[in-house]
Short mmCIF file of C-alpha atoms in Angstrom, two decimals:
data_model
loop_
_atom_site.label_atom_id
_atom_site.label_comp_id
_atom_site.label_asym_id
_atom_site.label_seq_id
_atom_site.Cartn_x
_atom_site.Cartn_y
_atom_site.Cartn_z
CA UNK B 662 -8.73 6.52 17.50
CA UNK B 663 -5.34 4.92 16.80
CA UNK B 664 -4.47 3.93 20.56
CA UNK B 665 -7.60 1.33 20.55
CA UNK B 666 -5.56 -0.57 18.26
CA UNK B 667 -1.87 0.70 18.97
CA UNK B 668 -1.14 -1.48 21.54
CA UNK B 669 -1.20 -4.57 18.91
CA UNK B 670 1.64 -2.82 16.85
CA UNK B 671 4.08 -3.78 19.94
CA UNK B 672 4.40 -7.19 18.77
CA UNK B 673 5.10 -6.59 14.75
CA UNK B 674 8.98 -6.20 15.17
CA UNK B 675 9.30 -9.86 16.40
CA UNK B 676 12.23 -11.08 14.61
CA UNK B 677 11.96 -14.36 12.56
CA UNK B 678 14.03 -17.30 14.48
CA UNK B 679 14.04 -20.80 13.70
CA UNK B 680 14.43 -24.01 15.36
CA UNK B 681 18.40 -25.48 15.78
CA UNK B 682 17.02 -28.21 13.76
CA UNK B 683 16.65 -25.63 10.70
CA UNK B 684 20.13 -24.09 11.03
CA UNK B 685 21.33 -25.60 7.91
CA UNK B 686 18.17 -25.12 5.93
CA UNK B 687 17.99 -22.48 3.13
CA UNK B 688 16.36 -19.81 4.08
CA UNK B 689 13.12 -18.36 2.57
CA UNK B 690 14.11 -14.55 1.90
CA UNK B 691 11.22 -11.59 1.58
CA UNK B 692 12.73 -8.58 -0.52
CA UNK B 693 10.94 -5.35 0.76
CA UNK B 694 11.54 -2.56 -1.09
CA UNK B 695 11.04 0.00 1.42
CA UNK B 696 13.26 0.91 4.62
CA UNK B 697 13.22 -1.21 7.56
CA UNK B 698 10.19 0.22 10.49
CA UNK B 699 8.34 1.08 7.59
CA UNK B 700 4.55 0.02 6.75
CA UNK B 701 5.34 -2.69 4.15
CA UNK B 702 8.39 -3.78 6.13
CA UNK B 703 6.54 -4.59 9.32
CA UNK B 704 3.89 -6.16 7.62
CA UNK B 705 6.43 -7.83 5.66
CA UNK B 706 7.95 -9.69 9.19
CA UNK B 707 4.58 -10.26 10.08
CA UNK B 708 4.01 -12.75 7.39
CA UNK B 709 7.94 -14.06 7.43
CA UNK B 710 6.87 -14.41 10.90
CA UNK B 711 3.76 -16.87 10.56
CA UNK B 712 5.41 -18.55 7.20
CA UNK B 713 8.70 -19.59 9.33
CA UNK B 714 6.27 -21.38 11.81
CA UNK B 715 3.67 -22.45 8.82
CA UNK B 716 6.61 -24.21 6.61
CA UNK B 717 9.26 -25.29 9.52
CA UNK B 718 11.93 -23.33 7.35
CA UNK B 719 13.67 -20.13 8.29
CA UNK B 720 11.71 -16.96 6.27
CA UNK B 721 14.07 -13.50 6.31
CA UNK B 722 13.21 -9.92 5.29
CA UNK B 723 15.39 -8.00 3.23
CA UNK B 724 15.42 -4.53 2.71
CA UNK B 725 16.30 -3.47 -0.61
CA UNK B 726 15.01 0.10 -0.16
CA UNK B 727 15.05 3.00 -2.96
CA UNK B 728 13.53 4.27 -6.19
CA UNK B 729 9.84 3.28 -5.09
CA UNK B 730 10.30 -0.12 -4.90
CA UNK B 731 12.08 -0.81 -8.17
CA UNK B 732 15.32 -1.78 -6.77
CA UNK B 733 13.73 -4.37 -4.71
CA UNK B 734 11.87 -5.50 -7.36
CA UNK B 735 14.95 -5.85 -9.91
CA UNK B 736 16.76 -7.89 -7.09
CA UNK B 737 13.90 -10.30 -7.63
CA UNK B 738 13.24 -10.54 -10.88
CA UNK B 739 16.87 -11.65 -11.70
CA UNK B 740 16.95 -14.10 -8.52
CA UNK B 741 17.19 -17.95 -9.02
CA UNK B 742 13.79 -19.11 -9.72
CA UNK B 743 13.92 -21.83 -7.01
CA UNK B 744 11.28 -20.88 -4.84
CA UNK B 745 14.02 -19.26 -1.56
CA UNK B 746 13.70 -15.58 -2.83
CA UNK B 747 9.66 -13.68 -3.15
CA UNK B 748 8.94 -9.43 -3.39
CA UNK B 749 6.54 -8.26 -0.82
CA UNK B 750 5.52 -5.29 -2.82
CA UNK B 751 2.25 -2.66 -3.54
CA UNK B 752 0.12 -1.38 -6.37
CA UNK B 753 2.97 1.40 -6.99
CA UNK B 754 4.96 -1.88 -8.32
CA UNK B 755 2.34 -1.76 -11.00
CA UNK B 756 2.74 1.51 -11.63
CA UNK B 757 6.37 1.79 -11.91
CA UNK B 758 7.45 0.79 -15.07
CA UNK B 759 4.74 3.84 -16.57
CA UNK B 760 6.60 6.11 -14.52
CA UNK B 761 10.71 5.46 -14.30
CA UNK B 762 11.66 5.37 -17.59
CA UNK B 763 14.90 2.78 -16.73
CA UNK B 764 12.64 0.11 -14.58
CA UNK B 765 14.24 -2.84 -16.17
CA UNK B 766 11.41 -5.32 -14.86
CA UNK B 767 8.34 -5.71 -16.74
CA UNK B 768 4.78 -7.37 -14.50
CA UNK B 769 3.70 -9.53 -17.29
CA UNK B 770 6.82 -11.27 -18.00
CA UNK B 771 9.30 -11.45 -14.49
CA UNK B 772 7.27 -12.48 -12.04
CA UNK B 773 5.67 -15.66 -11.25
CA UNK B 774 1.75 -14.73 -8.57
CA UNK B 775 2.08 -16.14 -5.48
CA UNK B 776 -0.78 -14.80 -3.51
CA UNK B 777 -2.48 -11.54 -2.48
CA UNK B 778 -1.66 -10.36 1.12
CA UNK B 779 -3.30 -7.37 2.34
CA UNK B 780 -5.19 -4.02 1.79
CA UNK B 781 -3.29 -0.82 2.66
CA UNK B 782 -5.56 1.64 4.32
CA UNK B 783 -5.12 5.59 2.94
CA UNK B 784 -7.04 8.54 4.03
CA UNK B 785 -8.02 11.86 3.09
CA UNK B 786 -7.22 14.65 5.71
CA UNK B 787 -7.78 18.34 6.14
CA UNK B 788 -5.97 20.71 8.80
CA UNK B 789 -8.52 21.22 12.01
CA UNK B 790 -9.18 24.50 10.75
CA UNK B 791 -10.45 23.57 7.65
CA UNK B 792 -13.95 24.60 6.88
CA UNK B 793 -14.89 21.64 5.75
CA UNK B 794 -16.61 19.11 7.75
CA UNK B 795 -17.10 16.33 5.44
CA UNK B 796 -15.70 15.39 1.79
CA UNK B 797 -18.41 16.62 0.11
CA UNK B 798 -17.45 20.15 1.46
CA UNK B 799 -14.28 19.66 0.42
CA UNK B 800 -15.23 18.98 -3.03
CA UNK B 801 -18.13 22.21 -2.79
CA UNK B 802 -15.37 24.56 -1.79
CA UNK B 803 -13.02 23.13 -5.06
CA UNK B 804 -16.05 23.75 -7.73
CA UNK B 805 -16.82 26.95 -6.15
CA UNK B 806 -13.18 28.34 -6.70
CA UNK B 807 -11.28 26.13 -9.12
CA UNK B 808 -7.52 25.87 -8.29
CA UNK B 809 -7.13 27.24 -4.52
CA UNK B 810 -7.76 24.12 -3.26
CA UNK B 811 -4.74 21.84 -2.59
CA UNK B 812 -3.84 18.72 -1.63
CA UNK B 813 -0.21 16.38 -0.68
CA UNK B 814 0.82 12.99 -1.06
CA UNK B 815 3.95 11.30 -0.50
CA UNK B 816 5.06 11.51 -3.91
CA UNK B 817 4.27 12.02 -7.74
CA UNK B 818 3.17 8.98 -8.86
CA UNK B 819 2.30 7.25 -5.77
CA UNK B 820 -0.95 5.73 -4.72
CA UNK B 821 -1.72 8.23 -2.66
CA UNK B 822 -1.14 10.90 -5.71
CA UNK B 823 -3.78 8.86 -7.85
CA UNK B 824 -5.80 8.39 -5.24
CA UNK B 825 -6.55 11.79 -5.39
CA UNK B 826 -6.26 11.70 -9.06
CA UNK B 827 -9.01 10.01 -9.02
CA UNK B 828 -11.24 11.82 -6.75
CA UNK B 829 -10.83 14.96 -8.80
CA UNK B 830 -11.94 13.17 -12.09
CA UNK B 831 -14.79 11.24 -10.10
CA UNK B 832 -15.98 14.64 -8.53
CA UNK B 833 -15.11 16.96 -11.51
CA UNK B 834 -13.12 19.15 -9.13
CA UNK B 835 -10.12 21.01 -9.40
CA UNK B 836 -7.58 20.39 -6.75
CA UNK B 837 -4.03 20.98 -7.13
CA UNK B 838 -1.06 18.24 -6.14
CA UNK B 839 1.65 19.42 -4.00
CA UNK B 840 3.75 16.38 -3.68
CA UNK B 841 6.28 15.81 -0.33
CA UNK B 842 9.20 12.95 -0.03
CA UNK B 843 7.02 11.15 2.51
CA UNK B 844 4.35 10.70 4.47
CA UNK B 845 5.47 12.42 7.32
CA UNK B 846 6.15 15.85 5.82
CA UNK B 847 2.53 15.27 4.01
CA UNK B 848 0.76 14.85 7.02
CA UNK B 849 2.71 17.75 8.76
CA UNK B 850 2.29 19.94 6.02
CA UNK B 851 -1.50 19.74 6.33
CA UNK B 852 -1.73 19.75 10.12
CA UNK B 853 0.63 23.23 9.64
CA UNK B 854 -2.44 24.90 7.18
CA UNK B 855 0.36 24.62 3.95
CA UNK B 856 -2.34 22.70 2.13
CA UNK B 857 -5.76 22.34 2.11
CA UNK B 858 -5.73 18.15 2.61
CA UNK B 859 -3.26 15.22 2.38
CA UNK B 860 -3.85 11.62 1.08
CA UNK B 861 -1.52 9.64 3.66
CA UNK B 862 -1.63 6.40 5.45
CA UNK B 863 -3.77 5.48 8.55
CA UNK B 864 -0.99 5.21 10.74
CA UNK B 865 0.51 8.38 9.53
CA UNK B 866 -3.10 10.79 10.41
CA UNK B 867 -4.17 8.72 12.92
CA UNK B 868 -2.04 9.96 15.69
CA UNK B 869 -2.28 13.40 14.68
CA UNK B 870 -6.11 13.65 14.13
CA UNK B 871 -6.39 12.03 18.20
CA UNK B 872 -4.00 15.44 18.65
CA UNK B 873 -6.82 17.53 17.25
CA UNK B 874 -4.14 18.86 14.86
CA UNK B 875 -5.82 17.37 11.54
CA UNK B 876 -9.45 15.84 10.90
CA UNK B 877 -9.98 12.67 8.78
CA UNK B 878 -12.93 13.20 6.25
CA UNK B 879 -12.79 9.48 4.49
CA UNK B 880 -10.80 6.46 4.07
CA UNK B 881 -9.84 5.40 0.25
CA UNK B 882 -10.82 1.85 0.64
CA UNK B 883 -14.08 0.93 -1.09
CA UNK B 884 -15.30 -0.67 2.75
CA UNK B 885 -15.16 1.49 5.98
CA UNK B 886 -11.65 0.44 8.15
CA UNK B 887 -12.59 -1.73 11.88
CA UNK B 888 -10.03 0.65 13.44
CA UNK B 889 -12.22 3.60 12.56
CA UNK B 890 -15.68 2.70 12.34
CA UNK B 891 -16.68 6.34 12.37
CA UNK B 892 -14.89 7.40 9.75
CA UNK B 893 -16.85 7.20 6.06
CA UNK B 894 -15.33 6.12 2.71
CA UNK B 895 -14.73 8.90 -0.35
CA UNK B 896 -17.51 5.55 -1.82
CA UNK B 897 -19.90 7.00 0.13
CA UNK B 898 -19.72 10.10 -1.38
CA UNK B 899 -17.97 9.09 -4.84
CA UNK B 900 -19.69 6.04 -5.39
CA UNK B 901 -17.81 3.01 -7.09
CA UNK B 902 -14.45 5.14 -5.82
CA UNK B 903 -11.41 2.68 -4.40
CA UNK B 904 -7.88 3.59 -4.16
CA UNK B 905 -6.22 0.98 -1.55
CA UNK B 906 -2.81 -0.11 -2.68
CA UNK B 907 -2.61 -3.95 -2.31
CA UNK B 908 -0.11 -5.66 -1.03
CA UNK B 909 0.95 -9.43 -2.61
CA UNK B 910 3.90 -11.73 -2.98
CA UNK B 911 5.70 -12.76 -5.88
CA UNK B 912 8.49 -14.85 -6.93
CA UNK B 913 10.57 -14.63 -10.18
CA UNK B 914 9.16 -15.78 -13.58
CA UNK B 915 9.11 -19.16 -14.62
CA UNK B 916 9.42 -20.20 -10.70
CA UNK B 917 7.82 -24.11 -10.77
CA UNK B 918 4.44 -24.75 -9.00
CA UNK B 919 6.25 -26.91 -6.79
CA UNK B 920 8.78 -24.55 -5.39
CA UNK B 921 6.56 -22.48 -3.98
CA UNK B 922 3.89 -24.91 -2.96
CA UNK B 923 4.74 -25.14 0.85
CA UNK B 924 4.19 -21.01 1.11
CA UNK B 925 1.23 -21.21 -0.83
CA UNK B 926 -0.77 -24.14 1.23
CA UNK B 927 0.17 -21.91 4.06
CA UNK B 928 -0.86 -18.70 3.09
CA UNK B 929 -4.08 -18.72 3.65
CA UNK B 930 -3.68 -20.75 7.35
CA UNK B 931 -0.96 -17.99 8.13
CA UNK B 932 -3.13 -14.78 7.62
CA UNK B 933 -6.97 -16.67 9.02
CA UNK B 934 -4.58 -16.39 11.95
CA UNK B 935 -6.87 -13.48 14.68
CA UNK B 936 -3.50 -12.06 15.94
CA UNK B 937 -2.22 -11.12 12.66
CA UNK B 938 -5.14 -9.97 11.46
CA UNK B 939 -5.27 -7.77 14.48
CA UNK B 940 -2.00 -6.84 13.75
CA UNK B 941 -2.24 -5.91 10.20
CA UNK B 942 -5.00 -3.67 11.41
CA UNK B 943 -3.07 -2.06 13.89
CA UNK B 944 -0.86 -1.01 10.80
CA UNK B 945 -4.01 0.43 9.28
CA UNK B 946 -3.77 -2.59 6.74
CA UNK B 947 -6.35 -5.41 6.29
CA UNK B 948 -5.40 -9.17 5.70
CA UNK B 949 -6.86 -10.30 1.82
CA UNK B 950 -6.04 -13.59 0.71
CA UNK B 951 -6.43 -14.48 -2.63
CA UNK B 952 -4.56 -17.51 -4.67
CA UNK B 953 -1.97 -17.11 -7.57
CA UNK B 954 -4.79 -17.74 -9.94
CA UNK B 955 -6.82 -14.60 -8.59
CA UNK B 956 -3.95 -12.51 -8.14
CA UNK B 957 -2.40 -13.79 -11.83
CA UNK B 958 -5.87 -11.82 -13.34
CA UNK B 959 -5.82 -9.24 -11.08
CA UNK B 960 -2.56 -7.59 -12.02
CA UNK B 961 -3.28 -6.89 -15.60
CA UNK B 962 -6.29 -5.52 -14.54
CA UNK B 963 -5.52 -2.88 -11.89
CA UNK B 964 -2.58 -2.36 -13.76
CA UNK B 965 -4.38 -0.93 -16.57
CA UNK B 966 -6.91 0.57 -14.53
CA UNK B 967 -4.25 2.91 -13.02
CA UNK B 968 -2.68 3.52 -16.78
CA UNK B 969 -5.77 4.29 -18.14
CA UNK B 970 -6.11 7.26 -15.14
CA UNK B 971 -2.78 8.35 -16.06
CA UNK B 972 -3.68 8.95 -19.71
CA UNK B 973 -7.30 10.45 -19.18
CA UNK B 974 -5.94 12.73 -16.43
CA UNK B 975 -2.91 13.42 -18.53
CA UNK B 976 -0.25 13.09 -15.89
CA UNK B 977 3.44 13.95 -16.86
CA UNK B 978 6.60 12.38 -14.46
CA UNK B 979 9.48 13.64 -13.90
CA UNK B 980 12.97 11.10 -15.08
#
């Protein structure tokens, strides 16, 4: 599966240079709040990558890594509204003020939209043993014995947790969360038998499913992914069901229009662009532009969509 479009990933780590001409121009700088090789972070340099060419200015990644983004996103929100400083963050950014009680940022009031980015493809896998062949046996096995059935994720209180959150209250089914610090341990604990499924990224099951160690039942996203055309959606099953985590830029509050107009004319030119798209997909991501506008009405939104999960489903975090 993943080696059809692995070979693409190669060129993601191409660092961000400039022209001489620029060498005394203010960078643009990309806080990522995630470690450097990671998902975000390479599709992070991807767009630094196609901005720095787009604007004729210098565009950086930073790595501000820790406490699920929140660090990263901190580091923004108190940066100099002038335009040079943006957060290349997720849904989970959303999330994260319901969940750490000393987030000191707040969505609605310390960031200024800049644009919607990408999709960030999840899936649902269960070991190669596992008797079930498709979700819906999955979700027959967990109504015919309530509670045996388990499943990881990289984390209470990640996407990937309410992702499957929100299966169980879509399918009436009870499946119980065994959360792991990462995605790797996740996927390894399912291909090892230690729990029934795992909700992990594409890249992450990918290479293990083409080892016949683990077999992907459905991807999260409400649209099958062009990597794995095969592969059905929990929609088709659940229908109305979507759990991607999006991926956007923003700058700090009260950042002017005109500060950030140069990124946001090329935005949209930057991620049309065939190669990145390809690339994004070899990331198991999918390029989704959308304007500050859109993205300024979609935040409340999915932001309350996700609370309102949290309360029916009555999830509890740990400080």
């Amino acid at each position: 599966m993943f080696h059809r479009v692995a070979g693409l990933a190669a060129a993601v780590f191409i660092a961000v240079t400039s022209p001489a001409t620029q060498a005394q121009t203010t960078p643009v700088k990309i806080v990522v709040g995630f470690s450097p090789g990671g998902g975000v972070d390479t599709l992070a340099r991807l767009v630094a990558q196609g901005l720095a060419q787009a604007i004729d200015r210098p565009v950086v990644v930073e790595n501000r890594a820790g406490a699920g983004g929140t660090i990263a996103a901190d580091v923004v929100a108190r940066a100099e509204p002038d335009g040079a400083t943006l957060l290349l963050a997720d849904t989970s950014l959303l999330l994260a003020p319901h969940i750490y009680p000393k987030v000191n940022y707040r969505m609605s009031s310390s960031f200024t939209p800049v644009a919607m980015v990408g999709d960030a493809g999840l899936a649902l896998a269960v070991p190669a043993s596992s008797p079930a062949g498709t979700l819906s046996d999955l979700l027959a096995m967990a109504r015919k014995e309530p509670g045996r059935y388990t499943y990881a994720s990289v984390g209470v209180g990640s996407m990937h947790h309410l992702g499957g959150e929100l299966i169980k209250a879509m399918a009436n089914v009870d499946l119980v969360h065994v959360p792991y610090k990462g995605g790797s341990p996740a996927v390894q604990a399912v291909a090892s038998d230690q729990v029934s499924a795992a909700i992990s990224s594409l890249p992450a099951v990918i290479p293990q499913a083409d080892a016949g160690r683990i077999r992907i039942l459905a991807v999260l996203g409400a649209s099958r992914f062009p990597g794995l055309p095969e592969v059905p959606t929990v929609a088709e099953t659940l229908p109305g069901f979507d759990a991607t985590p999006a991926i956007f830029l923003l700058a700090p509050a009260k950042t002017p229009a005109a500060a950030l107009e140069k990124v946001a004319q090329a935005l949209p030119k930057v991620l049309a662009e065939p190669k990145l798209q390809e690339a994004f997909i070899a990331q198991g991501s999918l390029v989704r532009y959308q304007p500050a506008d859109a993205l300024a009405a979609w935040l409340p939104a999915q932001e309350q969509r996700w609370v309102d999960l949290i309360s029916r489903a009555k999830l509890t975090f740990a400080p």
